[in-house]
mmCIF file of C-alpha atoms in Angstrom:
data_model
loop_
_atom_site.group_PDB
_atom_site.id
_atom_site.type_symbol
_atom_site.label_atom_id
_atom_site.label_comp_id
_atom_site.label_asym_id
_atom_site.label_seq_id
_atom_site.Cartn_x
_atom_site.Cartn_y
_atom_site.Cartn_z
ATOM 1 C CA MET E 5 -52.660 141.974 -224.331
ATOM 2 C CA GLN E 6 -54.927 138.897 -224.275
ATOM 3 C CA LEU E 7 -53.941 136.352 -221.627
ATOM 4 C CA ASP E 8 -53.749 132.725 -222.748
ATOM 5 C CA ILE E 9 -56.056 130.508 -220.741
ATOM 6 C CA ILE E 10 -54.668 127.542 -218.866
ATOM 7 C CA LYS E 11 -57.172 124.716 -218.313
ATOM 8 C CA LYS E 12 -56.864 122.519 -215.243
ATOM 9 C CA LYS E 13 -58.871 119.484 -214.149
ATOM 10 C CA ILE E 14 -59.881 119.640 -210.476
ATOM 11 C CA LEU E 15 -61.434 116.761 -208.505
ATOM 12 C CA LEU E 16 -64.098 117.481 -205.875
ATOM 13 C CA LEU E 17 -64.213 114.521 -203.510
ATOM 14 C CA GLY E 18 -65.942 113.507 -200.299
ATOM 15 C CA ASP E 19 -68.784 111.395 -198.976
ATOM 16 C CA ALA E 20 -72.370 111.724 -200.136
ATOM 17 C CA SER E 21 -74.259 114.808 -198.896
ATOM 18 C CA VAL E 22 -71.234 116.775 -197.656
ATOM 19 C CA GLY E 23 -72.191 119.579 -200.062
ATOM 20 C CA LYS E 24 -69.883 119.085 -203.047
ATOM 21 C CA THR E 25 -72.515 119.916 -205.669
ATOM 22 C CA SER E 26 -73.764 122.846 -203.565
ATOM 23 C CA LEU E 27 -70.215 124.234 -203.318
ATOM 24 C CA ILE E 28 -69.863 124.114 -207.101
ATOM 25 C CA ARG E 29 -73.283 125.724 -207.586
ATOM 26 C CA ARG E 30 -72.321 128.534 -205.173
ATOM 27 C CA PHE E 31 -68.933 129.029 -206.857
ATOM 28 C CA VAL E 32 -70.126 128.940 -210.472
ATOM 29 C CA LEU E 33 -73.642 130.434 -210.244
ATOM 30 C CA ASP E 34 -73.593 132.142 -206.822
ATOM 31 C CA GLN E 35 -76.745 130.205 -205.938
ATOM 32 C CA PHE E 36 -77.811 127.772 -203.225
ATOM 33 C CA ASP E 37 -80.565 125.183 -203.302
ATOM 34 C CA ASP E 38 -81.107 123.031 -200.218
ATOM 35 C CA ARG E 39 -82.867 120.252 -202.141
ATOM 36 C CA TYR E 40 -80.589 117.227 -202.118
ATOM 37 C CA ILE E 41 -79.890 115.628 -205.463
ATOM 38 C CA THR E 42 -77.449 112.729 -205.489
ATOM 39 C CA THR E 43 -74.678 112.971 -208.061
ATOM 40 C CA ILE E 44 -74.696 109.815 -210.156
ATOM 41 C CA GLY E 45 -71.243 109.082 -211.545
ATOM 42 C CA VAL E 46 -69.513 112.350 -212.390
ATOM 43 C CA LYS E 47 -70.750 115.835 -213.192
ATOM 44 C CA VAL E 48 -68.296 118.171 -214.919
ATOM 45 C CA THR E 49 -68.617 121.951 -214.519
ATOM 46 C CA LYS E 50 -66.390 124.659 -215.972
ATOM 47 C CA LYS E 51 -65.542 128.117 -214.706
ATOM 48 C CA GLU E 52 -63.041 130.666 -215.944
ATOM 49 C CA MET E 53 -61.317 133.109 -213.633
ATOM 50 C CA GLU E 54 -58.116 135.075 -213.242
ATOM 51 C CA VAL E 55 -55.684 134.188 -210.495
ATOM 52 C CA GLU E 56 -52.651 136.038 -209.229
ATOM 53 C CA LYS E 57 -49.310 134.500 -210.112
ATOM 54 C CA ASP E 58 -46.528 134.234 -207.529
ATOM 55 C CA GLY E 59 -44.151 136.339 -209.638
ATOM 56 C CA GLY E 60 -46.766 139.062 -210.110
ATOM 57 C CA GLY E 61 -49.451 139.575 -212.697
ATOM 58 C CA THR E 62 -52.448 137.383 -213.361
ATOM 59 C CA GLN E 63 -53.217 134.238 -215.288
ATOM 60 C CA LYS E 64 -56.506 133.256 -216.924
ATOM 61 C CA LEU E 65 -57.518 129.849 -215.593
ATOM 62 C CA GLY E 66 -60.247 127.537 -216.792
ATOM 63 C CA LEU E 67 -61.183 125.165 -213.991
ATOM 64 C CA ILE E 68 -62.771 121.931 -215.134
ATOM 65 C CA ILE E 69 -64.347 120.700 -211.903
ATOM 66 C CA TRP E 70 -65.176 117.006 -211.655
ATOM 67 C CA ASP E 71 -67.882 116.471 -209.011
ATOM 68 C CA MET E 72 -67.431 112.784 -208.187
ATOM 69 C CA VAL E 73 -69.989 110.348 -206.812
ATOM 70 C CA GLY E 74 -69.802 110.318 -203.004
ATOM 71 C CA GLN E 75 -70.112 106.565 -202.657
ATOM 72 C CA LYS E 76 -66.991 104.603 -201.848
ATOM 73 C CA GLY E 77 -65.973 101.531 -203.758
ATOM 74 C CA PHE E 78 -66.347 102.617 -207.383
ATOM 75 C CA LYS E 79 -62.715 101.732 -208.155
ATOM 76 C CA GLY E 80 -63.158 101.663 -211.945
ATOM 77 C CA LEU E 81 -64.795 105.087 -211.832
ATOM 78 C CA LEU E 82 -62.014 106.480 -209.665
ATOM 79 C CA THR E 83 -59.207 105.064 -211.767
ATOM 80 C CA SER E 84 -60.508 106.446 -215.050
ATOM 81 C CA ASN E 85 -61.725 109.827 -213.781
ATOM 82 C CA PHE E 86 -58.712 110.703 -211.630
ATOM 83 C CA LYS E 87 -56.397 110.685 -214.662
ATOM 84 C CA ASN E 88 -54.742 114.024 -215.508
ATOM 85 C CA ALA E 89 -56.115 115.801 -212.431
ATOM 86 C CA ALA E 90 -54.121 118.913 -211.525
ATOM 87 C CA GLY E 91 -55.620 119.303 -208.052
ATOM 88 C CA ALA E 92 -58.224 118.063 -205.590
ATOM 89 C CA ILE E 93 -60.646 119.563 -203.107
ATOM 90 C CA LEU E 94 -61.517 117.183 -200.281
ATOM 91 C CA VAL E 95 -64.868 118.098 -198.723
ATOM 92 C CA CYS E 96 -66.132 117.078 -195.293
ATOM 93 C CA ASP E 97 -69.294 118.031 -193.401
ATOM 94 C CA LEU E 98 -68.775 119.729 -190.022
ATOM 95 C CA THR E 99 -71.981 118.110 -188.703
ATOM 96 C CA ARG E 100 -70.728 114.557 -189.387
ATOM 97 C CA LYS E 101 -67.304 113.592 -188.031
ATOM 98 C CA ASP E 102 -67.258 110.379 -190.085
ATOM 99 C CA THR E 103 -66.908 112.528 -193.229
ATOM 100 C CA LEU E 104 -63.603 113.965 -191.954
ATOM 101 C CA GLU E 105 -62.414 110.462 -191.091
ATOM 102 C CA SER E 106 -63.455 109.380 -194.578
ATOM 103 C CA ILE E 107 -61.349 111.985 -196.389
ATOM 104 C CA GLU E 108 -58.414 110.880 -194.213
ATOM 105 C CA SER E 109 -58.827 107.121 -194.681
ATOM 106 C CA TYR E 110 -60.419 106.842 -198.138
ATOM 107 C CA TRP E 111 -60.521 109.942 -200.364
ATOM 108 C CA HIS E 112 -56.993 111.267 -199.811
ATOM 109 C CA PRO E 113 -55.399 107.815 -200.209
ATOM 110 C CA ALA E 114 -57.451 107.385 -203.426
ATOM 111 C CA VAL E 115 -56.044 110.669 -204.762
ATOM 112 C CA LEU E 116 -52.489 109.586 -203.943
ATOM 113 C CA ARG E 117 -53.001 106.143 -205.488
ATOM 114 C CA GLU E 118 -54.705 107.335 -208.687
ATOM 115 C CA SER E 119 -53.248 110.835 -209.277
ATOM 116 C CA GLY E 120 -50.089 111.001 -207.186
ATOM 117 C CA GLU E 121 -49.029 114.017 -205.135
ATOM 118 C CA ILE E 122 -51.248 116.727 -206.606
ATOM 119 C CA PRO E 123 -52.157 120.023 -204.894
ATOM 120 C CA THR E 124 -54.998 119.392 -202.449
ATOM 121 C CA ILE E 125 -57.083 121.589 -200.166
ATOM 122 C CA ILE E 126 -59.622 120.714 -197.477
ATOM 123 C CA MET E 127 -63.026 122.404 -197.377
ATOM 124 C CA ALA E 128 -64.949 121.698 -194.162
ATOM 125 C CA ASN E 129 -68.464 122.590 -195.248
ATOM 126 C CA LYS E 130 -71.646 123.629 -193.413
ATOM 127 C CA VAL E 131 -69.911 126.074 -191.057
ATOM 128 C CA ASP E 132 -73.232 127.950 -190.881
ATOM 129 C CA LEU E 133 -74.778 125.069 -188.863
ATOM 130 C CA VAL E 134 -73.070 126.206 -185.648
ATOM 131 C CA GLY E 135 -75.282 124.350 -183.171
ATOM 132 C CA GLN E 136 -75.025 121.085 -185.106
ATOM 133 C CA ARG E 137 -71.246 120.810 -185.413
ATOM 134 C CA ALA E 138 -69.752 117.448 -184.488
ATOM 135 C CA TYR E 139 -66.148 118.712 -184.589
ATOM 136 C CA GLY E 140 -64.218 121.907 -185.174
ATOM 137 C CA GLU E 141 -61.428 123.655 -187.001
ATOM 138 C CA ASP E 142 -58.717 122.103 -184.810
ATOM 139 C CA ASP E 143 -59.738 118.611 -185.951
ATOM 140 C CA VAL E 144 -59.613 119.692 -189.594
ATOM 141 C CA SER E 145 -56.242 121.370 -189.037
ATOM 142 C CA VAL E 146 -54.647 118.205 -187.647
ATOM 143 C CA PHE E 147 -55.368 116.315 -190.871
ATOM 144 C CA ALA E 148 -54.682 119.271 -193.184
ATOM 145 C CA ASP E 149 -51.323 119.901 -191.502
ATOM 146 C CA SER E 150 -50.395 116.213 -191.808
ATOM 147 C CA ILE E 151 -50.748 116.410 -195.616
ATOM 148 C CA LYS E 152 -49.538 120.042 -195.848
ATOM 149 C CA ALA E 153 -52.829 121.223 -197.341
ATOM 150 C CA PRO E 154 -54.628 124.534 -196.936
ATOM 151 C CA ARG E 155 -57.999 124.258 -195.191
ATOM 152 C CA LEU E 156 -61.069 126.436 -195.047
ATOM 153 C CA LEU E 157 -64.335 126.304 -193.156
ATOM 154 C CA THR E 158 -66.998 126.898 -195.807
ATOM 155 C CA SER E 159 -70.721 127.284 -196.261
ATOM 156 C CA ALA E 160 -72.325 126.636 -199.628
ATOM 157 C CA LYS E 161 -75.488 128.153 -198.146
ATOM 158 C CA THR E 162 -74.016 131.536 -197.171
ATOM 159 C CA GLY E 163 -71.080 131.494 -199.585
ATOM 160 C CA GLU E 164 -68.523 131.821 -196.783
ATOM 161 C CA ASN E 165 -65.017 130.990 -198.082
ATOM 162 C CA VAL E 166 -66.333 129.133 -201.151
ATOM 163 C CA GLU E 167 -64.766 131.423 -203.748
ATOM 164 C CA LYS E 168 -61.627 131.662 -201.612
ATOM 165 C CA GLY E 169 -61.312 127.862 -201.582
ATOM 166 C CA PHE E 170 -61.509 127.462 -205.350
ATOM 167 C CA ARG E 171 -59.205 130.459 -205.868
ATOM 168 C CA THR E 172 -56.682 129.053 -203.383
ATOM 169 C CA LEU E 173 -56.459 125.801 -205.306
ATOM 170 C CA GLY E 174 -56.487 127.672 -208.630
ATOM 171 C CA LYS E 175 -53.478 129.739 -207.591
ATOM 172 C CA ILE E 176 -51.592 126.623 -206.464
ATOM 173 C CA VAL E 177 -52.214 124.698 -209.701
ATOM 174 C CA VAL E 178 -51.142 127.649 -211.879
#
């Protein structure tokens, strides 16, 4: 029996250079490129996968991932592009504590304001840069627990927990 595909719009949000585009590239293509290319506006990427349903069985899911500009203050861009989002991934960089503070004070409130209470997960990226970390998992957990969101330490470079992060959100939105 052919499974019907459910399509869901997912927002990928966080400050510039936290690794949002690299996370998508790792998830969709299983590749990493350490050259930094700023996302201008929005880049939309699609990926199909099967996720397990709570009641058993699987569901075909088409994720439509909106990689949003990492600059704050583009209110018009946020308002129009947040519409009809089924979920959000908030990304911070473990080597820059201000990026965690930013998802707490700016990106998460923007999601609530523009999309309402949608499923959200936290991906703390660059876990592979052990000696350069500015904060740790406990700091991420405090915020994630306050909004009742799953959290994962990820590395777009090594692939650690990247697939798991997208699958976690995929399962929640199905």
